[in-house]
Amino acid sequence: MLLFTAALPFYAQFPQRDADAKYATDLLKPESEVPDFKLKDSNGKTQKLSKLIKGKYTVIDFWASWCPDCRKDMPNVQRMYGKFAPQGVQFVGISFDTEPDKWRSAIAQYGIQYPQLSDLKKMRESEVAKAFGVKWIPSMMLLGPDGKVVLSTVLSDKMERTLTEVMAKEHPTEVKSTSERVRIDGGKGALAAIIQKPELAQGQRCPMVILCHGFGGRKEGPLFEIIADSLAAHGIASIRFDFNGHGESEGEFVDMTVPNEIEDAKKVYEYVRDLRYVSDVAIVGHSQGGVVASMVAGELGTDAFKAVALMAPAAVLREDAIRGNTMGATYDPLDPPESVALFGNIKLGREYIKTAFSLPIYETAARYQGPALIVHGTADRVVPYTYGERYHQIWPKSELVILEAFDHGFGQNIYRADGYVSDFLIKILK
């Protein structure tokens, strides 16, 4: 087995600097006191900012109708408002428009319902912009109930991620579920797995979702834990496990191949199908786990799975093997060595390369024709999002979600990526 303690997944070794490093440097820092202003709202009435934000978590959205990036981001801000306003979060827009008619027209166009304020001055001339340190729009600030800054950012996805974490602490929900560690006979030794299921009455059954991690991953981690919690809260069980050579499972990483991971996933499927409380089964995979999930679905057939969800599926792995470059390590693809050294002192075996070279990924996956979801980011530097689009093309009943500027691990806002998967599974399975 391989314990990933010091070693990180490949994509995590190349952290991307987000736009805050360049555009948010002058915004008010956390714990700063927020200046107060009297500003006109879109109806011409004077409002005092301090009265709008008093005693509440508040998001201030700095924008303007003339700003293309603001218009592009507005649907995401509106979606956040719909999500967090019911939880008690106040939203306030501060515009740097100078023409009231265009400002009001944009408010109407986007259906903005939260208060909108402006001093009707250009951003460079606005005292509000100077006081808050706004030199780029869109910019956002999250204020605490004490009126102090919690977060300043130019990224709405970072704001949503922070709001999700803050609201989870403010409004904790007790998920009534049980967690059980089990061992399953896999293709190359015992597999360590965690079953999380909702509380069930005697004789009650529920759906089960199999979660398949990626190349250098393991069953632990927020990507799948968030999904498992969401599913349990909606009466759906899940099982996440370590593939052979990973985490707490038996086997050596150097012996790992995609075909033997497919065999592992099939063994897990057989295990959960024999559980008396399991009704329908779905499967989810991230990165290489997405390839495994898609091929298992194809091999077992449409009747085996109620739904399939892929997150940044790494179908590029076959082309990588043909090129002789896997995870940045190069080799002769026609005569690969016994092993290739990778990140974190792990080694990729010859069999992985040989089997990946001719792996019929899409041909096998195409046999599955049921409901499916593919989620992929445009800033994925490990697996271009076009590989996710290909799945959408071969699966007529699939949905495709392309997340702008999201990386391979959805680090910009893991809750948003996971939310798409959870919502899809809940819709299909319940």
Tab-separated table of C-alpha atoms in Angstrom:
chain	number	residue	atom	x	y	z
A	1	MET	CA	0.000	0.000	0.000
A	2	LEU	CA	1.017	3.638	-0.437
A	3	LEU	CA	0.458	6.252	2.236
A	4	PHE	CA	0.162	9.711	0.669
A	5	THR	CA	1.380	11.856	3.521
A	6	ALA	CA	4.177	13.958	2.082
A	7	ALA	CA	3.238	13.126	-1.496
A	8	LEU	CA	0.553	15.218	-3.137
A	9	PRO	CA	-1.572	14.473	-6.180
A	10	PHE	CA	0.182	15.688	-9.328
A	11	TYR	CA	-2.082	18.666	-9.884
A	12	ALA	CA	-1.598	19.878	-6.298
A	13	GLN	CA	2.128	20.370	-6.879
A	14	PHE	CA	1.510	23.277	-9.237
A	15	PRO	CA	-0.605	25.745	-7.242
A	16	GLN	CA	-2.111	28.458	-9.393
A	17	ARG	CA	-1.884	32.049	-8.162
A	18	ASP	CA	-5.370	33.440	-8.251
A	19	ALA	CA	-6.283	36.928	-9.361
A	20	ASP	CA	-6.327	38.267	-5.783
A	21	ALA	CA	-2.518	38.266	-5.785
A	22	LYS	CA	-2.646	40.921	-8.480
A	23	TYR	CA	-5.952	42.759	-8.160
A	24	ALA	CA	-7.014	42.553	-4.503
A	25	THR	CA	-3.860	43.826	-2.829
A	26	ASP	CA	-5.329	47.217	-1.862
A	27	LEU	CA	-8.708	45.993	-0.665
A	28	LEU	CA	-9.425	46.263	3.047
A	29	LYS	CA	-7.750	43.435	4.952
A	30	PRO	CA	-9.521	41.002	7.310
A	31	GLU	CA	-10.409	42.511	10.705
A	32	SER	CA	-10.458	46.016	9.217
A	33	GLU	CA	-13.217	48.355	10.303
A	34	VAL	CA	-15.549	49.242	7.443
A	35	PRO	CA	-15.983	52.946	6.650
A	36	ASP	CA	-19.508	54.331	6.641
A	37	PHE	CA	-21.052	56.275	3.776
A	38	LYS	CA	-24.323	57.897	2.843
A	39	LEU	CA	-25.172	56.872	-0.720
A	40	LYS	CA	-28.130	57.081	-3.061
A	41	ASP	CA	-29.997	53.894	-3.890
A	42	SER	CA	-31.361	53.178	-7.376
A	43	ASN	CA	-34.562	55.034	-6.486
A	44	GLY	CA	-32.674	58.166	-5.489
A	45	LYS	CA	-33.197	57.682	-1.756
A	46	THR	CA	-30.261	58.287	0.584
A	47	GLN	CA	-29.139	55.201	2.517
A	48	LYS	CA	-26.592	54.867	5.293
A	49	LEU	CA	-24.376	51.852	4.671
A	50	SER	CA	-23.930	51.059	8.365
A	51	LYS	CA	-27.686	50.597	8.804
A	52	LEU	CA	-27.828	48.050	5.979
A	53	ILE	CA	-25.015	45.888	7.318
A	54	LYS	CA	-25.589	46.186	11.052
A	55	GLY	CA	-25.508	42.879	12.923
A	56	LYS	CA	-25.465	40.642	9.837
A	57	TYR	CA	-23.020	38.817	7.653
A	58	THR	CA	-22.936	41.044	4.587
A	59	VAL	CA	-21.509	40.694	1.100
A	60	ILE	CA	-20.658	43.986	-0.566
A	61	ASP	CA	-20.425	43.627	-4.338
A	62	PHE	CA	-18.506	46.398	-6.102
A	63	TRP	CA	-19.464	46.556	-9.773
A	64	ALA	CA	-20.680	48.734	-12.664
A	65	SER	CA	-23.005	48.206	-15.604
A	66	TRP	CA	-20.251	49.292	-18.020
A	67	CYS	CA	-17.861	46.596	-16.724
A	68	PRO	CA	-17.805	43.449	-18.963
A	69	ASP	CA	-16.334	41.246	-16.211
A	70	CYS	CA	-19.024	42.425	-13.790
A	71	ARG	CA	-21.776	41.513	-16.244
A	72	LYS	CA	-20.164	38.134	-16.833
A	73	ASP	CA	-19.973	37.501	-13.075
A	74	MET	CA	-23.433	38.788	-12.186
A	75	PRO	CA	-25.289	35.466	-12.722
A	76	ASN	CA	-22.890	33.841	-10.261
A	77	VAL	CA	-23.478	36.623	-7.724
A	78	GLN	CA	-27.218	36.273	-8.186
A	79	ARG	CA	-26.949	32.527	-7.648
A	80	MET	CA	-25.047	33.164	-4.395
A	81	TYR	CA	-27.709	35.599	-3.284
A	82	GLY	CA	-30.404	33.000	-3.865
A	83	LYS	CA	-28.382	30.443	-1.910
A	84	PHE	CA	-27.251	32.476	1.095
A	85	ALA	CA	-29.891	35.187	1.600
A	86	PRO	CA	-32.294	32.595	3.101
A	87	GLN	CA	-29.513	31.790	5.579
A	88	GLY	CA	-29.466	35.389	6.793
A	89	VAL	CA	-26.674	36.855	4.660
A	90	GLN	CA	-27.277	40.430	3.508
A	91	PHE	CA	-26.108	41.485	0.031
A	92	VAL	CA	-25.403	45.107	-0.904
A	93	GLY	CA	-24.262	46.318	-4.308
A	94	ILE	CA	-22.111	49.422	-4.686
A	95	SER	CA	-21.905	50.586	-8.274
A	96	PHE	CA	-19.428	52.885	-9.964
A	97	ASP	CA	-21.905	53.866	-12.653
A	98	THR	CA	-22.167	57.516	-13.604
A	99	GLU	CA	-25.362	57.291	-15.663
A	100	PRO	CA	-28.409	56.446	-13.505
A	101	ASP	CA	-30.521	55.145	-16.406
A	102	LYS	CA	-27.899	52.572	-17.471
A	103	TRP	CA	-27.386	51.569	-13.837
A	104	ARG	CA	-31.131	51.007	-13.277
A	105	SER	CA	-31.420	49.199	-16.614
A	106	ALA	CA	-28.709	46.704	-15.589
A	107	ILE	CA	-30.395	46.151	-12.225
A	108	ALA	CA	-33.637	45.318	-14.013
A	109	GLN	CA	-31.897	43.169	-16.632
A	110	TYR	CA	-30.339	40.908	-14.015
A	111	GLY	CA	-33.316	40.983	-11.675
A	112	ILE	CA	-31.218	42.200	-8.758
A	113	GLN	CA	-33.310	42.307	-5.600
A	114	TYR	CA	-30.804	43.340	-2.942
A	115	PRO	CA	-30.029	47.024	-2.168
A	116	GLN	CA	-27.993	48.923	-4.747
A	117	LEU	CA	-26.046	52.052	-3.847
A	118	SER	CA	-23.838	54.502	-5.738
A	119	ASP	CA	-22.251	57.937	-5.486
A	120	LEU	CA	-22.550	58.104	-9.314
A	121	LYS	CA	-18.852	58.830	-9.707
A	122	LYS	CA	-16.157	57.163	-11.751
A	123	MET	CA	-14.248	54.561	-9.773
A	124	ARG	CA	-11.022	56.587	-9.827
A	125	GLU	CA	-12.857	59.620	-8.463
A	126	SER	CA	-15.034	57.831	-5.925
A	127	GLU	CA	-14.329	58.305	-2.225
A	128	VAL	CA	-15.987	54.923	-1.643
A	129	ALA	CA	-13.480	53.202	-3.910
A	130	LYS	CA	-10.592	54.929	-2.146
A	131	ALA	CA	-11.864	54.078	1.326
A	132	PHE	CA	-12.386	50.384	0.506
A	133	GLY	CA	-9.257	50.090	-1.635
A	134	VAL	CA	-11.171	49.125	-4.780
A	135	LYS	CA	-9.014	49.413	-7.880
A	136	TRP	CA	-10.551	46.570	-9.852
A	137	ILE	CA	-14.105	45.407	-10.415
A	138	PRO	CA	-15.796	43.161	-9.800
A	139	SER	CA	-14.549	43.090	-6.199
A	140	MET	CA	-16.338	41.673	-3.155
A	141	MET	CA	-16.083	41.899	0.612
A	142	LEU	CA	-17.600	39.728	3.288
A	143	LEU	CA	-18.306	41.530	6.552
A	144	GLY	CA	-19.040	39.871	9.863
A	145	PRO	CA	-21.923	40.849	12.172
A	146	ASP	CA	-19.434	43.126	13.961
A	147	GLY	CA	-18.948	45.095	10.753
A	148	LYS	CA	-15.341	43.969	10.292
A	149	VAL	CA	-13.948	42.479	7.108
A	150	VAL	CA	-13.806	38.678	6.917
A	151	LEU	CA	-12.698	38.384	3.281
A	152	SER	CA	-11.769	40.713	0.429
A	153	THR	CA	-11.511	39.217	-3.044
A	154	VAL	CA	-12.046	39.772	-6.759
A	155	LEU	CA	-13.228	36.155	-7.148
A	156	SER	CA	-16.884	35.325	-6.616
A	157	ASP	CA	-16.061	31.611	-6.358
A	158	LYS	CA	-13.726	32.301	-3.448
A	159	MET	CA	-16.500	34.329	-1.823
A	160	GLU	CA	-18.948	31.447	-2.248
A	161	ARG	CA	-16.451	28.969	-0.802
A	162	THR	CA	-15.918	31.186	2.260
A	163	LEU	CA	-19.648	31.802	2.717
A	164	THR	CA	-20.311	28.063	2.593
A	165	GLU	CA	-17.768	27.416	5.343
A	166	VAL	CA	-18.913	30.343	7.490
A	167	MET	CA	-22.592	29.424	7.227
A	168	ALA	CA	-21.830	25.781	8.022
A	169	LYS	CA	-20.361	26.964	11.341
A	170	GLU	CA	-23.185	29.412	11.995
A	171	HIS	CA	-25.943	26.924	11.138
A	172	PRO	CA	-24.578	23.433	11.813
A	173	THR	CA	-26.826	20.637	10.650
A	174	GLU	CA	-26.607	17.230	12.213
A	175	VAL	CA	-26.532	14.624	9.493
A	176	LYS	CA	-28.105	11.490	10.927
A	177	SER	CA	-25.896	8.861	9.390
A	178	THR	CA	-23.575	6.058	10.377
A	179	SER	CA	-20.046	5.377	9.177
A	180	GLU	CA	-18.577	1.909	8.894
A	181	ARG	CA	-15.099	0.781	7.849
A	182	VAL	CA	-15.032	-2.426	5.843
A	183	ARG	CA	-12.551	-4.580	3.932
A	184	ILE	CA	-13.393	-5.843	0.451
A	185	ASP	CA	-11.491	-8.406	-1.590
A	186	GLY	CA	-10.104	-6.525	-4.587
A	187	GLY	CA	-8.212	-7.557	-7.667
A	188	LYS	CA	-4.834	-7.307	-5.868
A	189	GLY	CA	-5.585	-7.757	-2.182
A	190	ALA	CA	-7.979	-6.297	0.353
A	191	LEU	CA	-9.450	-2.850	-0.249
A	192	ALA	CA	-10.100	-0.455	2.644
A	193	ALA	CA	-13.472	1.270	2.378
A	194	ILE	CA	-15.811	3.539	4.309
A	195	ILE	CA	-19.566	3.144	4.025
A	196	GLN	CA	-21.628	6.149	5.050
A	197	LYS	CA	-25.357	5.643	5.146
A	198	PRO	CA	-28.437	7.418	6.493
A	199	GLU	CA	-30.339	6.069	9.445
A	200	LEU	CA	-32.721	3.448	8.083
A	201	ALA	CA	-35.784	1.846	9.604
A	202	GLN	CA	-36.009	-1.923	9.808
A	203	GLY	CA	-36.306	-3.296	6.273
A	204	GLN	CA	-35.853	0.120	4.654
A	205	ARG	CA	-33.646	0.356	1.568
A	206	CYS	CA	-31.725	3.227	0.011
A	207	PRO	CA	-29.556	3.968	-3.047
A	208	MET	CA	-25.764	3.563	-2.859
A	209	VAL	CA	-23.102	5.673	-4.614
A	210	ILE	CA	-19.611	4.275	-5.293
A	211	LEU	CA	-16.887	6.960	-5.161
A	212	CYS	CA	-13.643	6.343	-7.087
A	213	HIS	CA	-10.614	8.547	-6.340
A	214	GLY	CA	-7.944	9.638	-8.804
A	215	PHE	CA	-4.394	8.597	-9.746
A	216	GLY	CA	-2.615	9.730	-6.576
A	217	GLY	CA	-5.658	10.037	-4.345
A	218	ARG	CA	-7.290	8.114	-1.541
A	219	LYS	CA	-10.707	7.745	0.026
A	220	GLU	CA	-10.147	10.519	2.576
A	221	GLY	CA	-10.380	14.162	1.585
A	222	PRO	CA	-13.006	16.877	1.144
A	223	LEU	CA	-13.801	16.165	-2.525
A	224	PHE	CA	-15.755	13.014	-1.697
A	225	GLU	CA	-16.490	13.647	1.990
A	226	ILE	CA	-18.637	16.659	1.097
A	227	ILE	CA	-20.570	14.594	-1.446
A	228	ALA	CA	-21.002	11.729	1.036
A	229	ASP	CA	-22.419	14.089	3.678
A	230	SER	CA	-24.815	15.681	1.176
A	231	LEU	CA	-26.042	12.294	-0.013
A	232	ALA	CA	-26.540	10.969	3.522
A	233	ALA	CA	-28.604	14.033	4.392
A	234	HIS	CA	-30.924	13.069	1.528
A	235	GLY	CA	-31.249	9.399	2.383
A	236	ILE	CA	-28.516	8.082	0.042
A	237	ALA	CA	-25.614	5.867	1.130
A	238	SER	CA	-22.082	6.030	-0.283
A	239	ILE	CA	-18.914	3.971	-0.253
A	240	ARG	CA	-15.480	5.470	-0.827
A	241	PHE	CA	-12.460	3.192	-0.986
A	242	ASP	CA	-8.725	3.094	-1.643
A	243	PHE	CA	-7.705	1.428	-4.881
A	244	ASN	CA	-4.950	-1.204	-4.643
A	245	GLY	CA	-1.601	0.342	-3.730
A	246	HIS	CA	-3.249	3.435	-2.252
A	247	GLY	CA	-4.040	4.545	1.279
A	248	GLU	CA	-4.970	1.664	3.575
A	249	SER	CA	-5.565	-0.911	0.844
A	250	GLU	CA	-3.180	-3.757	0.098
A	251	GLY	CA	-0.915	-3.892	-2.942
A	252	GLU	CA	1.945	-1.759	-4.233
A	253	PHE	CA	1.514	1.408	-6.248
A	254	VAL	CA	4.044	0.201	-8.816
A	255	ASP	CA	1.682	-2.673	-9.659
A	256	MET	CA	-1.316	-0.398	-10.191
A	257	THR	CA	-2.944	-0.280	-13.638
A	258	VAL	CA	-6.239	1.064	-14.886
A	259	PRO	CA	-7.490	-2.469	-15.688
A	260	ASN	CA	-6.843	-3.670	-12.134
A	261	GLU	CA	-8.542	-0.544	-10.754
A	262	ILE	CA	-11.520	-1.434	-12.937
A	263	GLU	CA	-11.431	-4.882	-11.336
A	264	ASP	CA	-11.328	-3.257	-7.863
A	265	ALA	CA	-14.367	-1.124	-8.674
A	266	LYS	CA	-16.264	-4.163	-9.935
A	267	LYS	CA	-15.500	-5.968	-6.674
A	268	VAL	CA	-16.878	-3.001	-4.752
A	269	TYR	CA	-19.982	-3.031	-6.955
A	270	GLU	CA	-20.521	-6.737	-6.233
A	271	TYR	CA	-20.096	-6.062	-2.522
A	272	VAL	CA	-22.688	-3.292	-2.337
A	273	ARG	CA	-25.137	-5.157	-4.583
A	274	ASP	CA	-25.182	-7.912	-1.953
A	275	LEU	CA	-26.099	-5.516	0.852
A	276	ARG	CA	-29.756	-6.028	1.694
A	277	TYR	CA	-30.457	-2.358	2.334
A	278	VAL	CA	-29.157	-1.198	-1.090
A	279	SER	CA	-31.652	-0.444	-3.854
A	280	ASP	CA	-30.176	1.406	-6.850
A	281	VAL	CA	-26.447	1.964	-7.421
A	282	ALA	CA	-24.622	4.938	-8.955
A	283	ILE	CA	-20.924	5.528	-9.512
A	284	VAL	CA	-18.768	8.680	-9.358
A	285	GLY	CA	-15.131	9.137	-10.295
A	286	HIS	CA	-12.572	11.928	-10.203
A	287	SER	CA	-9.644	12.124	-12.647
A	288	GLN	CA	-8.366	8.577	-13.305
A	289	GLY	CA	-11.209	7.394	-11.076
A	290	GLY	CA	-13.514	9.006	-13.631
A	291	VAL	CA	-12.039	6.838	-16.383
A	292	VAL	CA	-12.455	3.780	-14.158
A	293	ALA	CA	-16.054	4.702	-13.310
A	294	SER	CA	-16.948	5.263	-16.968
A	295	MET	CA	-15.427	1.980	-18.105
A	296	VAL	CA	-17.007	-0.011	-15.273
A	297	ALA	CA	-20.363	1.480	-16.242
A	298	GLY	CA	-19.730	0.464	-19.846
A	299	GLU	CA	-18.629	-3.053	-18.984
A	300	LEU	CA	-21.439	-3.771	-16.516
A	301	GLY	CA	-24.039	-2.039	-18.655
A	302	THR	CA	-26.755	0.565	-18.309
A	303	ASP	CA	-28.915	-1.641	-16.088
A	304	ALA	CA	-26.189	-1.840	-13.442
A	305	PHE	CA	-26.107	1.878	-12.646
A	306	LYS	CA	-28.884	4.365	-12.107
A	307	ALA	CA	-26.459	7.244	-12.763
A	308	VAL	CA	-22.807	8.047	-13.471
A	309	ALA	CA	-20.954	11.260	-12.585
A	310	LEU	CA	-17.440	12.133	-13.729
A	311	MET	CA	-15.294	14.928	-12.310
A	312	ALA	CA	-12.401	15.986	-14.575
A	313	PRO	CA	-12.184	12.493	-16.131
A	314	ALA	CA	-8.573	11.775	-17.109
A	315	ALA	CA	-9.098	10.091	-20.477
A	316	VAL	CA	-5.888	11.850	-21.524
A	317	LEU	CA	-3.977	9.053	-19.781
A	318	ARG	CA	-3.991	6.944	-22.968
A	319	GLU	CA	-2.526	9.745	-25.090
A	320	ASP	CA	-0.004	10.427	-22.315
A	321	ALA	CA	1.185	6.817	-22.513
A	322	ILE	CA	1.419	6.970	-26.312
A	323	ARG	CA	3.480	10.165	-26.056
A	324	GLY	CA	5.690	8.611	-23.392
A	325	ASN	CA	4.919	11.252	-20.783
A	326	THR	CA	2.897	10.419	-17.672
A	327	MET	CA	2.601	13.002	-14.916
A	328	GLY	CA	5.655	14.811	-16.265
A	329	ALA	CA	7.887	11.708	-16.318
A	330	THR	CA	9.163	10.709	-19.759
A	331	TYR	CA	9.985	7.265	-21.143
A	332	ASP	CA	10.113	5.241	-24.355
A	333	PRO	CA	6.459	4.272	-24.903
A	334	LEU	CA	7.394	1.392	-27.194
A	335	ASP	CA	9.851	-0.073	-24.696
A	336	PRO	CA	9.022	1.315	-21.239
A	337	PRO	CA	11.309	0.518	-18.287
A	338	GLU	CA	10.236	-1.680	-15.387
A	339	SER	CA	9.289	1.463	-13.478
A	340	VAL	CA	9.274	5.243	-13.869
A	341	ALA	CA	9.985	7.572	-10.939
A	342	LEU	CA	7.186	10.063	-10.260
A	343	PHE	CA	6.445	12.702	-7.661
A	344	GLY	CA	6.684	11.892	-3.953
A	345	ASN	CA	9.114	8.992	-4.443
A	346	ILE	CA	6.475	6.770	-6.031
A	347	LYS	CA	7.030	4.629	-9.101
A	348	LEU	CA	4.816	3.925	-12.071
A	349	GLY	CA	5.080	0.351	-13.289
A	350	ARG	CA	5.698	-0.921	-16.802
A	351	GLU	CA	2.298	-2.637	-16.895
A	352	TYR	CA	0.503	0.661	-16.279
A	353	ILE	CA	2.129	2.137	-19.389
A	354	LYS	CA	1.584	-0.950	-21.552
A	355	THR	CA	-2.101	-1.286	-20.641
A	356	ALA	CA	-2.785	2.471	-20.889
A	357	PHE	CA	-1.229	2.509	-24.383
A	358	SER	CA	-4.182	0.627	-25.880
A	359	LEU	CA	-6.922	1.285	-23.335
A	360	PRO	CA	-10.337	1.512	-25.099
A	361	ILE	CA	-11.660	4.237	-22.829
A	362	TYR	CA	-14.441	5.875	-24.829
A	363	GLU	CA	-15.284	2.714	-26.766
A	364	THR	CA	-15.993	0.894	-23.489
A	365	ALA	CA	-17.693	3.813	-21.763
A	366	ALA	CA	-20.064	4.286	-24.723
A	367	ARG	CA	-21.861	1.043	-23.843
A	368	TYR	CA	-23.398	2.865	-20.878
A	369	GLN	CA	-26.350	4.911	-22.081
A	370	GLY	CA	-28.021	6.028	-18.878
A	371	PRO	CA	-28.131	9.386	-17.049
A	372	ALA	CA	-24.708	10.946	-16.582
A	373	LEU	CA	-23.040	14.168	-15.472
A	374	ILE	CA	-19.601	15.448	-16.434
A	375	VAL	CA	-18.016	18.337	-14.510
A	376	HIS	CA	-14.763	19.845	-15.782
A	377	GLY	CA	-12.834	23.106	-15.407
A	378	THR	CA	-11.405	25.236	-18.202
A	379	ALA	CA	-8.168	25.840	-16.243
A	380	ASP	CA	-7.460	22.126	-15.774
A	381	ARG	CA	-3.751	21.785	-16.640
A	382	VAL	CA	-3.687	18.038	-16.009
A	383	VAL	CA	-6.638	17.010	-18.178
A	384	PRO	CA	-7.958	19.484	-20.783
A	385	TYR	CA	-11.708	19.921	-20.483
A	386	THR	CA	-12.158	18.692	-24.050
A	387	TYR	CA	-11.797	15.164	-22.664
A	388	GLY	CA	-14.860	15.803	-20.543
A	389	GLU	CA	-16.694	17.168	-23.565
A	390	ARG	CA	-15.988	13.914	-25.413
A	391	TYR	CA	-17.902	11.952	-22.773
A	392	HIS	CA	-20.812	14.318	-23.263
A	393	GLN	CA	-20.740	13.500	-26.973
A	394	ILE	CA	-20.849	9.717	-26.513
A	395	TRP	CA	-23.505	9.784	-23.777
A	396	PRO	CA	-26.804	11.140	-25.184
A	397	LYS	CA	-28.408	11.328	-21.728
A	398	SER	CA	-25.533	13.244	-20.158
A	399	GLU	CA	-25.287	16.741	-18.731
A	400	LEU	CA	-22.075	18.749	-19.089
A	401	VAL	CA	-20.972	21.437	-16.628
A	402	ILE	CA	-17.911	23.449	-17.669
A	403	LEU	CA	-16.601	25.570	-14.796
A	404	GLU	CA	-14.791	28.668	-15.987
A	405	ALA	CA	-11.222	29.007	-14.591
A	406	PHE	CA	-11.515	25.887	-12.369
A	407	ASP	CA	-8.485	23.607	-12.056
A	408	HIS	CA	-8.204	19.811	-11.918
A	409	GLY	CA	-9.043	19.571	-8.229
A	410	PHE	CA	-11.737	22.302	-8.341
A	411	GLY	CA	-9.708	24.263	-5.798
A	412	GLN	CA	-11.387	27.546	-6.725
A	413	ASN	CA	-14.597	26.354	-5.029
A	414	ILE	CA	-14.842	22.669	-4.222
A	415	TYR	CA	-18.346	23.168	-2.799
A	416	ARG	CA	-19.651	24.356	-6.137
A	417	ALA	CA	-18.213	21.381	-8.047
A	418	ASP	CA	-19.401	18.928	-5.418
A	419	GLY	CA	-22.783	20.617	-5.329
A	420	TYR	CA	-23.389	19.885	-8.996
A	421	VAL	CA	-22.588	16.210	-8.446
A	422	SER	CA	-24.667	15.886	-5.267
A	423	ASP	CA	-27.672	17.681	-6.759
A	424	PHE	CA	-27.513	15.497	-9.874
A	425	LEU	CA	-27.368	12.255	-7.877
A	426	ILE	CA	-30.146	13.326	-5.513
A	427	LYS	CA	-32.346	14.266	-8.492
A	428	ILE	CA	-31.800	10.886	-10.201
A	429	LEU	CA	-31.729	8.586	-7.171
A	430	LYS	CA	-34.574	10.101	-5.128
